PDB file of C-alpha atoms in Angstrom:
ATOM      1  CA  UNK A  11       0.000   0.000   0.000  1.00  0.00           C
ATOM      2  CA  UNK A  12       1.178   3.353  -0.974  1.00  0.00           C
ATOM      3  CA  UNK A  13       2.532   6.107   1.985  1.00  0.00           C
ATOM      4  CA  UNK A  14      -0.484   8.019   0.393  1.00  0.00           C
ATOM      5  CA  UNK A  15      -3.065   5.416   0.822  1.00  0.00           C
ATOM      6  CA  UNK A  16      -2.195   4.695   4.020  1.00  0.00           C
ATOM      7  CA  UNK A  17      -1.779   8.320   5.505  1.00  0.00           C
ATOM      8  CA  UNK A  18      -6.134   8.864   4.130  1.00  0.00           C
ATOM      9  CA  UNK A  19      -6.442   4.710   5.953  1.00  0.00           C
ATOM     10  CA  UNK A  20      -5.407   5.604   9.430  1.00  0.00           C
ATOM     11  CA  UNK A  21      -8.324   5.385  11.340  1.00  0.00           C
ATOM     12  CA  UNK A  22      -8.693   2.224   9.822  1.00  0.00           C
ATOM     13  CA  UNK A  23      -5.468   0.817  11.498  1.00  0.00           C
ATOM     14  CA  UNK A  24      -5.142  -0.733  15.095  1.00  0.00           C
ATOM     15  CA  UNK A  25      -3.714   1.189  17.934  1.00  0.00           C
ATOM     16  CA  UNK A  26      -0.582  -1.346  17.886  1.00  0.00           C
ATOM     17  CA  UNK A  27       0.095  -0.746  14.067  1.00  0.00           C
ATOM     18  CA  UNK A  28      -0.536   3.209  14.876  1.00  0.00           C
ATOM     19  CA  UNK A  29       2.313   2.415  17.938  1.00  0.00           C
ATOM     20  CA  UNK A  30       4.544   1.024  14.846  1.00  0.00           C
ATOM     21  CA  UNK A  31       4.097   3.339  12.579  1.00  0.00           C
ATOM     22  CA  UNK A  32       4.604   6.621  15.282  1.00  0.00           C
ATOM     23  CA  UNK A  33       8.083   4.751  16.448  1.00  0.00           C
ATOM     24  CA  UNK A  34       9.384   5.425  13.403  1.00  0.00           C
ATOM     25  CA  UNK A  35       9.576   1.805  11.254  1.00  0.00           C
ATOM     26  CA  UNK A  36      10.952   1.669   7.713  1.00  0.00           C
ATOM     27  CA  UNK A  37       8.020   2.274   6.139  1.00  0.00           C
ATOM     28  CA  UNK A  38       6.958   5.363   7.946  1.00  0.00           C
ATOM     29  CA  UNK A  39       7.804   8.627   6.445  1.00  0.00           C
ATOM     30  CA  UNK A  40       8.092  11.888   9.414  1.00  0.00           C
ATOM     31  CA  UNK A  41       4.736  12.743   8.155  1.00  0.00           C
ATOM     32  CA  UNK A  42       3.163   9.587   8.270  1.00  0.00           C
ATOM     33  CA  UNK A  43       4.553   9.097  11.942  1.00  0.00           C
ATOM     34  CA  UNK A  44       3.428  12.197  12.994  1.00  0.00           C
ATOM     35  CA  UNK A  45      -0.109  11.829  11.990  1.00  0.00           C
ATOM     36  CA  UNK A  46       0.093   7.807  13.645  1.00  0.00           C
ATOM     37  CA  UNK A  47       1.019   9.546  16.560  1.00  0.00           C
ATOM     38  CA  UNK A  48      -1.677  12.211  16.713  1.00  0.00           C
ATOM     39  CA  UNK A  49      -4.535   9.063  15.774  1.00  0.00           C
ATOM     40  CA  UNK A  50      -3.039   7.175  18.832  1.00  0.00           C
ATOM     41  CA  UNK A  51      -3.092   9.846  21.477  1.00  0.00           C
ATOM     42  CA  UNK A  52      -6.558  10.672  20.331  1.00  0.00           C
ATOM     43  CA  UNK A  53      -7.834   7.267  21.125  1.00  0.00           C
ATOM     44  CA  UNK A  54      -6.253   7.076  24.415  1.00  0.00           C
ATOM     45  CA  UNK A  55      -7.538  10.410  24.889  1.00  0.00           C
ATOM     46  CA  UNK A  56     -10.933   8.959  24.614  1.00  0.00           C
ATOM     47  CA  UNK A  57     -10.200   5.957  26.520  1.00  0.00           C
ATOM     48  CA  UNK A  58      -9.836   3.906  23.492  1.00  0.00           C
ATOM     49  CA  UNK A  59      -7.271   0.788  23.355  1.00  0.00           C
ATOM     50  CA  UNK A  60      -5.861   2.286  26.866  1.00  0.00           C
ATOM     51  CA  UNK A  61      -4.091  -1.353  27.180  1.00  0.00           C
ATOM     52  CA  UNK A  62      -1.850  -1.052  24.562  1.00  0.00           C
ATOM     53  CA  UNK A  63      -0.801   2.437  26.740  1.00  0.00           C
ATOM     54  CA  UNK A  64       0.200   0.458  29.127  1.00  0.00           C
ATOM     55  CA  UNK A  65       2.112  -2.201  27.480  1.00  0.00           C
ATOM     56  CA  UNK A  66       4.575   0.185  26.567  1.00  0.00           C
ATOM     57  CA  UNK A  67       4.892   1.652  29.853  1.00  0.00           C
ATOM     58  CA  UNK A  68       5.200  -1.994  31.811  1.00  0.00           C
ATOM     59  CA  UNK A  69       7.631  -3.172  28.986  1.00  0.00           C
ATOM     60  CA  UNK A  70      11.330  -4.761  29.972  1.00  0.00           C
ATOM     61  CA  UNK A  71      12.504  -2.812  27.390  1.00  0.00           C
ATOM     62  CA  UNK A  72      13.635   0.912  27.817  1.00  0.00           C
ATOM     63  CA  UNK A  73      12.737   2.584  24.484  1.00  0.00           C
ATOM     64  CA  UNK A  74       9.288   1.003  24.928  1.00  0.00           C
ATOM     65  CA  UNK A  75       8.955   2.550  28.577  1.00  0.00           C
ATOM     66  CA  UNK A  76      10.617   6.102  27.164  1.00  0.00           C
ATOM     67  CA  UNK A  77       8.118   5.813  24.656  1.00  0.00           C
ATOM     68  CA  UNK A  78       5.333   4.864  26.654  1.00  0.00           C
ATOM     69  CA  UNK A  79       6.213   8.319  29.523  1.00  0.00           C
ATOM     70  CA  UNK A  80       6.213  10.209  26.425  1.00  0.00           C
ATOM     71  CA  UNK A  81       2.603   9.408  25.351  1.00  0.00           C
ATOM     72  CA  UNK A  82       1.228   9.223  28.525  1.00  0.00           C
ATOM     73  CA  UNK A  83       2.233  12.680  29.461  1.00  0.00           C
ATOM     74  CA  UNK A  84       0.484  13.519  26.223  1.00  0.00           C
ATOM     75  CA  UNK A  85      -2.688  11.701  27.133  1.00  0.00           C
ATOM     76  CA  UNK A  86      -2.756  13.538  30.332  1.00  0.00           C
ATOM     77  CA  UNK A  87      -6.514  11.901  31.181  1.00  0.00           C
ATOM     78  CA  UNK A  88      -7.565  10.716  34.860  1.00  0.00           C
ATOM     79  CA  UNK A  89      -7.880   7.092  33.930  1.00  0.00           C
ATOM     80  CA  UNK A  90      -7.472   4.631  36.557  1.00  0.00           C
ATOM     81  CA  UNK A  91      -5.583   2.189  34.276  1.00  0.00           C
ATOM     82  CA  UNK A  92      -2.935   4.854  33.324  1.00  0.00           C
ATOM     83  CA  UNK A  93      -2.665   6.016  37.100  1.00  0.00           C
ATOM     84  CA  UNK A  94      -1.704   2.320  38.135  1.00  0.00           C
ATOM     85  CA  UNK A  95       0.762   2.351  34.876  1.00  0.00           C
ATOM     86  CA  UNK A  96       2.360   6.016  36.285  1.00  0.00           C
ATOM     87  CA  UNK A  97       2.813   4.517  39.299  1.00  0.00           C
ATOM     88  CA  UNK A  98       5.161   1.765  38.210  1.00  0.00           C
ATOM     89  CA  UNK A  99       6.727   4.142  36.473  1.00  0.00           C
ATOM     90  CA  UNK A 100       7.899   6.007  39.750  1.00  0.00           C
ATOM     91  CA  UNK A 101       9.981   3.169  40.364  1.00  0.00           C
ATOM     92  CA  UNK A 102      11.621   2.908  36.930  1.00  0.00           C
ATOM     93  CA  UNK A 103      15.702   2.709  36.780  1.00  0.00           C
ATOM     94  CA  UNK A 104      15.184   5.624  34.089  1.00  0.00           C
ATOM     95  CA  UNK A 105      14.800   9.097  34.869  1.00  0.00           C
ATOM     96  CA  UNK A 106      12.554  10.163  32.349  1.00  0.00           C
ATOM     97  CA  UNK A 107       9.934   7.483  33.646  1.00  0.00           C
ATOM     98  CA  UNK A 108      10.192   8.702  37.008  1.00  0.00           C
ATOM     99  CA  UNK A 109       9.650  12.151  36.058  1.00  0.00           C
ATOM    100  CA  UNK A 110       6.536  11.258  33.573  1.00  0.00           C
ATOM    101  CA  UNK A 111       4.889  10.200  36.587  1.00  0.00           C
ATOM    102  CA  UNK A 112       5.333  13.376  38.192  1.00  0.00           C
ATOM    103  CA  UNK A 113       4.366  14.774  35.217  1.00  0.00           C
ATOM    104  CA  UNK A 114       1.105  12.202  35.071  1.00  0.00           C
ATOM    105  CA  UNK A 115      -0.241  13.508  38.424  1.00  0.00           C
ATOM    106  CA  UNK A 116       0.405  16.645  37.975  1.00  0.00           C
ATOM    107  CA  UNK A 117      -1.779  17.181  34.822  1.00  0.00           C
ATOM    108  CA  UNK A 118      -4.123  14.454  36.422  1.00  0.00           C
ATOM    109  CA  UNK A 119      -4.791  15.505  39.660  1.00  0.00           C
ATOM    110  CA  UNK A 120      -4.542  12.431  41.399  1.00  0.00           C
ATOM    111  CA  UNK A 121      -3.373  12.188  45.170  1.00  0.00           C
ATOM    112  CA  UNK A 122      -3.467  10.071  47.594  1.00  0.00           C
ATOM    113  CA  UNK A 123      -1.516   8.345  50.592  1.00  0.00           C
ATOM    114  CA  UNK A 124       0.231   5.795  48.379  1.00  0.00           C
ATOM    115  CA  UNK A 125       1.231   9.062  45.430  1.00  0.00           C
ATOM    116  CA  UNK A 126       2.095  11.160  48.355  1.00  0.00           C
ATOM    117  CA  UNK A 127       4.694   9.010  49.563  1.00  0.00           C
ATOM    118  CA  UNK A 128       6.162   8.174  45.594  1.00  0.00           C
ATOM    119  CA  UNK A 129       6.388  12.174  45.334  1.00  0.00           C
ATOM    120  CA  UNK A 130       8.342  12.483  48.609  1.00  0.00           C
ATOM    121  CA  UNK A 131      10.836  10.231  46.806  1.00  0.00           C
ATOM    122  CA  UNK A 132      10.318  11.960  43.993  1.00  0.00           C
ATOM    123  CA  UNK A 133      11.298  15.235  45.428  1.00  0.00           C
ATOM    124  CA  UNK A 134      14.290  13.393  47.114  1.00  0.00           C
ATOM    125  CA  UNK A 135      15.484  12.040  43.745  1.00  0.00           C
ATOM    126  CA  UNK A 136      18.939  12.832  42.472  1.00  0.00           C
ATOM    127  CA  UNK A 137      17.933  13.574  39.242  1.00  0.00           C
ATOM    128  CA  UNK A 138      17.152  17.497  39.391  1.00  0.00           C
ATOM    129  CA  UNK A 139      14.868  16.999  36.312  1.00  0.00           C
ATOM    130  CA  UNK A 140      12.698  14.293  38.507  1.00  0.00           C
ATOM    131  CA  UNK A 141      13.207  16.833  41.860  1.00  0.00           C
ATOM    132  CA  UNK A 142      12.202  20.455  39.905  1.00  0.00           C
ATOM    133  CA  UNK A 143       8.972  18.384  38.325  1.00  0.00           C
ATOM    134  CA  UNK A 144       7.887  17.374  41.659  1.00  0.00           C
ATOM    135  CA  UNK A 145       8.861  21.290  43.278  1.00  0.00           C
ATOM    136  CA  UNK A 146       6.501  22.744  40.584  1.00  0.00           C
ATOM    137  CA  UNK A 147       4.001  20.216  41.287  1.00  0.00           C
ATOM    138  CA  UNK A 148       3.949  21.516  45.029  1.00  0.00           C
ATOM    139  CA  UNK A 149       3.914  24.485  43.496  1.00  0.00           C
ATOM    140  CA  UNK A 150       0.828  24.358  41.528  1.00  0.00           C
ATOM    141  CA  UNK A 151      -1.188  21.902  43.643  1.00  0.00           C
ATOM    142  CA  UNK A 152      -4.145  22.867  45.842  1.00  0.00           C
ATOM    143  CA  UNK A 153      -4.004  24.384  49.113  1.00  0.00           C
ATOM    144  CA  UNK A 154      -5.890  20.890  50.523  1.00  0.00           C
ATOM    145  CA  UNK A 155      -3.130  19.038  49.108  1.00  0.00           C
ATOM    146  CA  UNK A 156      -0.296  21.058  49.204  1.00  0.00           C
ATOM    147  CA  UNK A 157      -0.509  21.187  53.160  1.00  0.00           C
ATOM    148  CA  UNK A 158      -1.079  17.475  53.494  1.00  0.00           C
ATOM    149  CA  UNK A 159       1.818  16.963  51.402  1.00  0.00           C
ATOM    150  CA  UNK A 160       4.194  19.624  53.413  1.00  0.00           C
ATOM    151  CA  UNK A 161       2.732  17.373  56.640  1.00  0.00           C
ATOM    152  CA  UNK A 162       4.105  14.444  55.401  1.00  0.00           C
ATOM    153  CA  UNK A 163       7.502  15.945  54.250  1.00  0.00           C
ATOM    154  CA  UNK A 164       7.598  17.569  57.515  1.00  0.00           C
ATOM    155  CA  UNK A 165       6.914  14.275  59.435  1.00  0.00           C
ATOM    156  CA  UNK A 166       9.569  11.742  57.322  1.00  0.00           C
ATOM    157  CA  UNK A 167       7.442  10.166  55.512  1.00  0.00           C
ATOM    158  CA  UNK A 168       8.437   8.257  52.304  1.00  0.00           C
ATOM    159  CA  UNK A 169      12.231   9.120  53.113  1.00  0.00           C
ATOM    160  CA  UNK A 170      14.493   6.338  52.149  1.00  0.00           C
ATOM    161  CA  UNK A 171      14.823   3.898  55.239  1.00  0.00           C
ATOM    162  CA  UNK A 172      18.477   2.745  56.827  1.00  0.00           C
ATOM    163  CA  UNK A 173      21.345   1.615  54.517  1.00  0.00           C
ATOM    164  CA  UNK A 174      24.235   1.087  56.136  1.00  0.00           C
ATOM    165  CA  UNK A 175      25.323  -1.212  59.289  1.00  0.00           C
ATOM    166  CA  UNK A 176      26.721   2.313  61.040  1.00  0.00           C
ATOM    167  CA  UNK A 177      23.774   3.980  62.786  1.00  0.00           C
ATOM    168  CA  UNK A 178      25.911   7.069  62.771  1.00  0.00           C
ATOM    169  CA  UNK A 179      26.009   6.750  58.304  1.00  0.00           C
ATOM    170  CA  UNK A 180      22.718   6.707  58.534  1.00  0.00           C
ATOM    171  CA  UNK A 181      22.263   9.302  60.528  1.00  0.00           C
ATOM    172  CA  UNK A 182      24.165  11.514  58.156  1.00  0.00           C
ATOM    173  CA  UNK A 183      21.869  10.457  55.738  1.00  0.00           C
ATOM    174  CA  UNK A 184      19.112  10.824  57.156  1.00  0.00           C
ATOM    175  CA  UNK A 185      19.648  14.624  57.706  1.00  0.00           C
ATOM    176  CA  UNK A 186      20.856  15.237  54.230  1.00  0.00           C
ATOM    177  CA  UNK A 187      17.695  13.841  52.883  1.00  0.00           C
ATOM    178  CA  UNK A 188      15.582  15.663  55.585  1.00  0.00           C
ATOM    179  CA  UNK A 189      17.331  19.112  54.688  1.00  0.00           C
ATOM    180  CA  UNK A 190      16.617  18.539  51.042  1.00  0.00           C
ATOM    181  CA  UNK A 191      13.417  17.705  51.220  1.00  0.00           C
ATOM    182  CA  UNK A 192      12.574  20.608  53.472  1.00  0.00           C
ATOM    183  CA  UNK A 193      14.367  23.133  51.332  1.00  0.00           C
ATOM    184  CA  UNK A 194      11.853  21.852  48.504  1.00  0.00           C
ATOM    185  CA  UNK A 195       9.088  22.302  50.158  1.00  0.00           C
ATOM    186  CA  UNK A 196       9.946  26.127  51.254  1.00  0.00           C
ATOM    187  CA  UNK A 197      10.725  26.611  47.968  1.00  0.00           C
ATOM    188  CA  UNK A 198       7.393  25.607  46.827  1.00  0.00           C
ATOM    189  CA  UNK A 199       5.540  27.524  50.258  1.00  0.00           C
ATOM    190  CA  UNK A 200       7.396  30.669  49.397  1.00  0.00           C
ATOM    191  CA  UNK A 201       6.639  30.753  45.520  1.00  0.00           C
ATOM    192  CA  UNK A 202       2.787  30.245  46.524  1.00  0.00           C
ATOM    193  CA  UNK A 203       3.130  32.905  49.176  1.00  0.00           C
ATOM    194  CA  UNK A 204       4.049  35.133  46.395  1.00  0.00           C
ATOM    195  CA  UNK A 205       7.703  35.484  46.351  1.00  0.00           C
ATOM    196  CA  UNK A 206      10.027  35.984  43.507  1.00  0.00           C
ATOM    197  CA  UNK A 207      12.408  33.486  42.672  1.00  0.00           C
ATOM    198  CA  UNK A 208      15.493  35.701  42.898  1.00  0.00           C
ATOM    199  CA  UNK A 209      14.407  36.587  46.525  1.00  0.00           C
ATOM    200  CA  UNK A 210      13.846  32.614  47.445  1.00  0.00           C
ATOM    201  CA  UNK A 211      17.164  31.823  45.194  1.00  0.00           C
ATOM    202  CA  UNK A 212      19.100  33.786  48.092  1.00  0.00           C
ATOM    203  CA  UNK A 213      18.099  32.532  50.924  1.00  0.00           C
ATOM    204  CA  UNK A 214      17.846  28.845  50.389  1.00  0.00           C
ATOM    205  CA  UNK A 215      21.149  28.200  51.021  1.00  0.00           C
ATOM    206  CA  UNK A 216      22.150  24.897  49.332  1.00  0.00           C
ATOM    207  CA  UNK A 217      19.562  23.965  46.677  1.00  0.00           C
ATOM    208  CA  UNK A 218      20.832  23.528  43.125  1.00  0.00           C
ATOM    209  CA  UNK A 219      20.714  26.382  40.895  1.00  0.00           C
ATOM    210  CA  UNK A 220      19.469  24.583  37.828  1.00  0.00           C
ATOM    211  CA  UNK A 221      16.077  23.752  40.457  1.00  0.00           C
ATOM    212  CA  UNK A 222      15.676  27.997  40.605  1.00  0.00           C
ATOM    213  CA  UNK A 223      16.889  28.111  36.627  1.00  0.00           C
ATOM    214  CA  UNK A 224      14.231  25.800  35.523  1.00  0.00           C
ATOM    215  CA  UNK A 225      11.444  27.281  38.309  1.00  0.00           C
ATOM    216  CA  UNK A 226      12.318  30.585  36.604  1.00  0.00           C
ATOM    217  CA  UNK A 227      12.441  29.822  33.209  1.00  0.00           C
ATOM    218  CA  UNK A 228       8.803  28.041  33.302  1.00  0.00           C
ATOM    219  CA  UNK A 229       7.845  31.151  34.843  1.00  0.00           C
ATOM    220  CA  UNK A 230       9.107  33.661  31.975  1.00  0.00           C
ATOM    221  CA  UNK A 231       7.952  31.828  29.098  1.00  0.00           C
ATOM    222  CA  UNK A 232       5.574  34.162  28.207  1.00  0.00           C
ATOM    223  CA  UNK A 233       7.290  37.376  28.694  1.00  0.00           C
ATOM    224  CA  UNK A 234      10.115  36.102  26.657  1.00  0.00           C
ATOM    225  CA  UNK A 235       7.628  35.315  24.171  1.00  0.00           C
ATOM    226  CA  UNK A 236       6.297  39.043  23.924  1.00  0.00           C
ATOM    227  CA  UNK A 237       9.513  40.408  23.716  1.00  0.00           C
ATOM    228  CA  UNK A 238      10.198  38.277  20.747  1.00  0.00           C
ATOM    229  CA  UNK A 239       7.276  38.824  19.086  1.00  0.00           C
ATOM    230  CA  UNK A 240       8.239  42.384  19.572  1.00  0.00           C
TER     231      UNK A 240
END
């Protein structure tokens, strides 16, 4: 079948050969892929074929799972399915999983005892891509949430457990993690409260730079789009 033909046939296709021909096989033009892509994600959208969602995302293989992170953040829908799929992916080797369930809750607007305690670790991770995600989703939860979340941060909860025979390793541990998971959540409790970055960036003495760079950049898009518009 001609590129052509098949491009006008899509909707004809099944969400697995749409999965093929997005990923990029041989006989997939940029074009065709794109438009695969867009008939997939519409589907799940809908709630459509939602299983072959999560095939990709519980895969042993990594490009399936990167794949799968990648169109779930798309879908962005509160299905239950695709919140028990996010959740596995919270405990993926791969940074970009982790994130896309941060990512996953964020535009879904789950929360609950068992997410609150994945985005502790979340915000503990030591991937600053994984830990600014989860700081802007403090940032931009609700106020119900947001305080039960600072609660739990407060209280330990979800921090790693011991690791080491030496009580006294662990205790050094233990406070690291503590600190930085406290410093996230002031960041967060400030930016709500209506402080400027700069101002926070000052006085939170320890926290990353590239967790203010990214706060602030998200936070300019707009005016940096006016001005080069201008």
């Amino acid at each position: 079948m001609s590129e052509e033909k098949m491009s006008e046939d899509l909707s004809n296709y099944s969400t697995e050969e749409l999965i093929r021909l997005a990923r990029g096989t041989a006989e997939s033009s940029h074009g065709l892929s794109y438009k695969a892509t867009e008939q997939a994600i519409g589907r799940w959208r809908e709630g459509v074929d939602l299983e072959d969602l999560v095939k990709l995302i519980e895969s042993e293989k990594s490009d399936d799972r990167i794949a799968g992170a990648y169109y779930l953040n798309e879908v962005s829908k509160d299905f239950v399915i695709l919140k028990i799929a996010a959740i596995k992916l919270s405990r993926d080797a791969l940074s970009t999983c982790r994130r896309a369930f941060v990512l996953y809750i964020t535009t879904s607007g789950y929360y609950d005892e068992e997410l609150a305690e994945l985005l502790v670790k979340c915000l503990l991770d030591l991937d600053l891509y994984v830990r600014v995600s989860t700081i802007k989703w403090a940032m931009s939860s609700s106020q119900e949430v947001f305080l039960d979340f600072s609660k739990r941060v407060e209280s330990g909860t979800g921090r790693p457990g011991p690791k080491f025979s030496n009580p006294l390793s662990n205790d050094f541990w233990n406070s690291s993690n503590r600190n930085r998971a406290l410093r996230g959540i002031e960041i967060a409790r400030r930016f709500r409260l209506g402080e400027e970055i700069g101002v926070i960036r000052k006085s939170v003495i320890g926290e990353d730079s590239f967790i203010f760079d990214s706060i602030e950049f998200s936070n300019t898009t707009r005016e940096r789009y006016a001005r080069w518009k201008k």
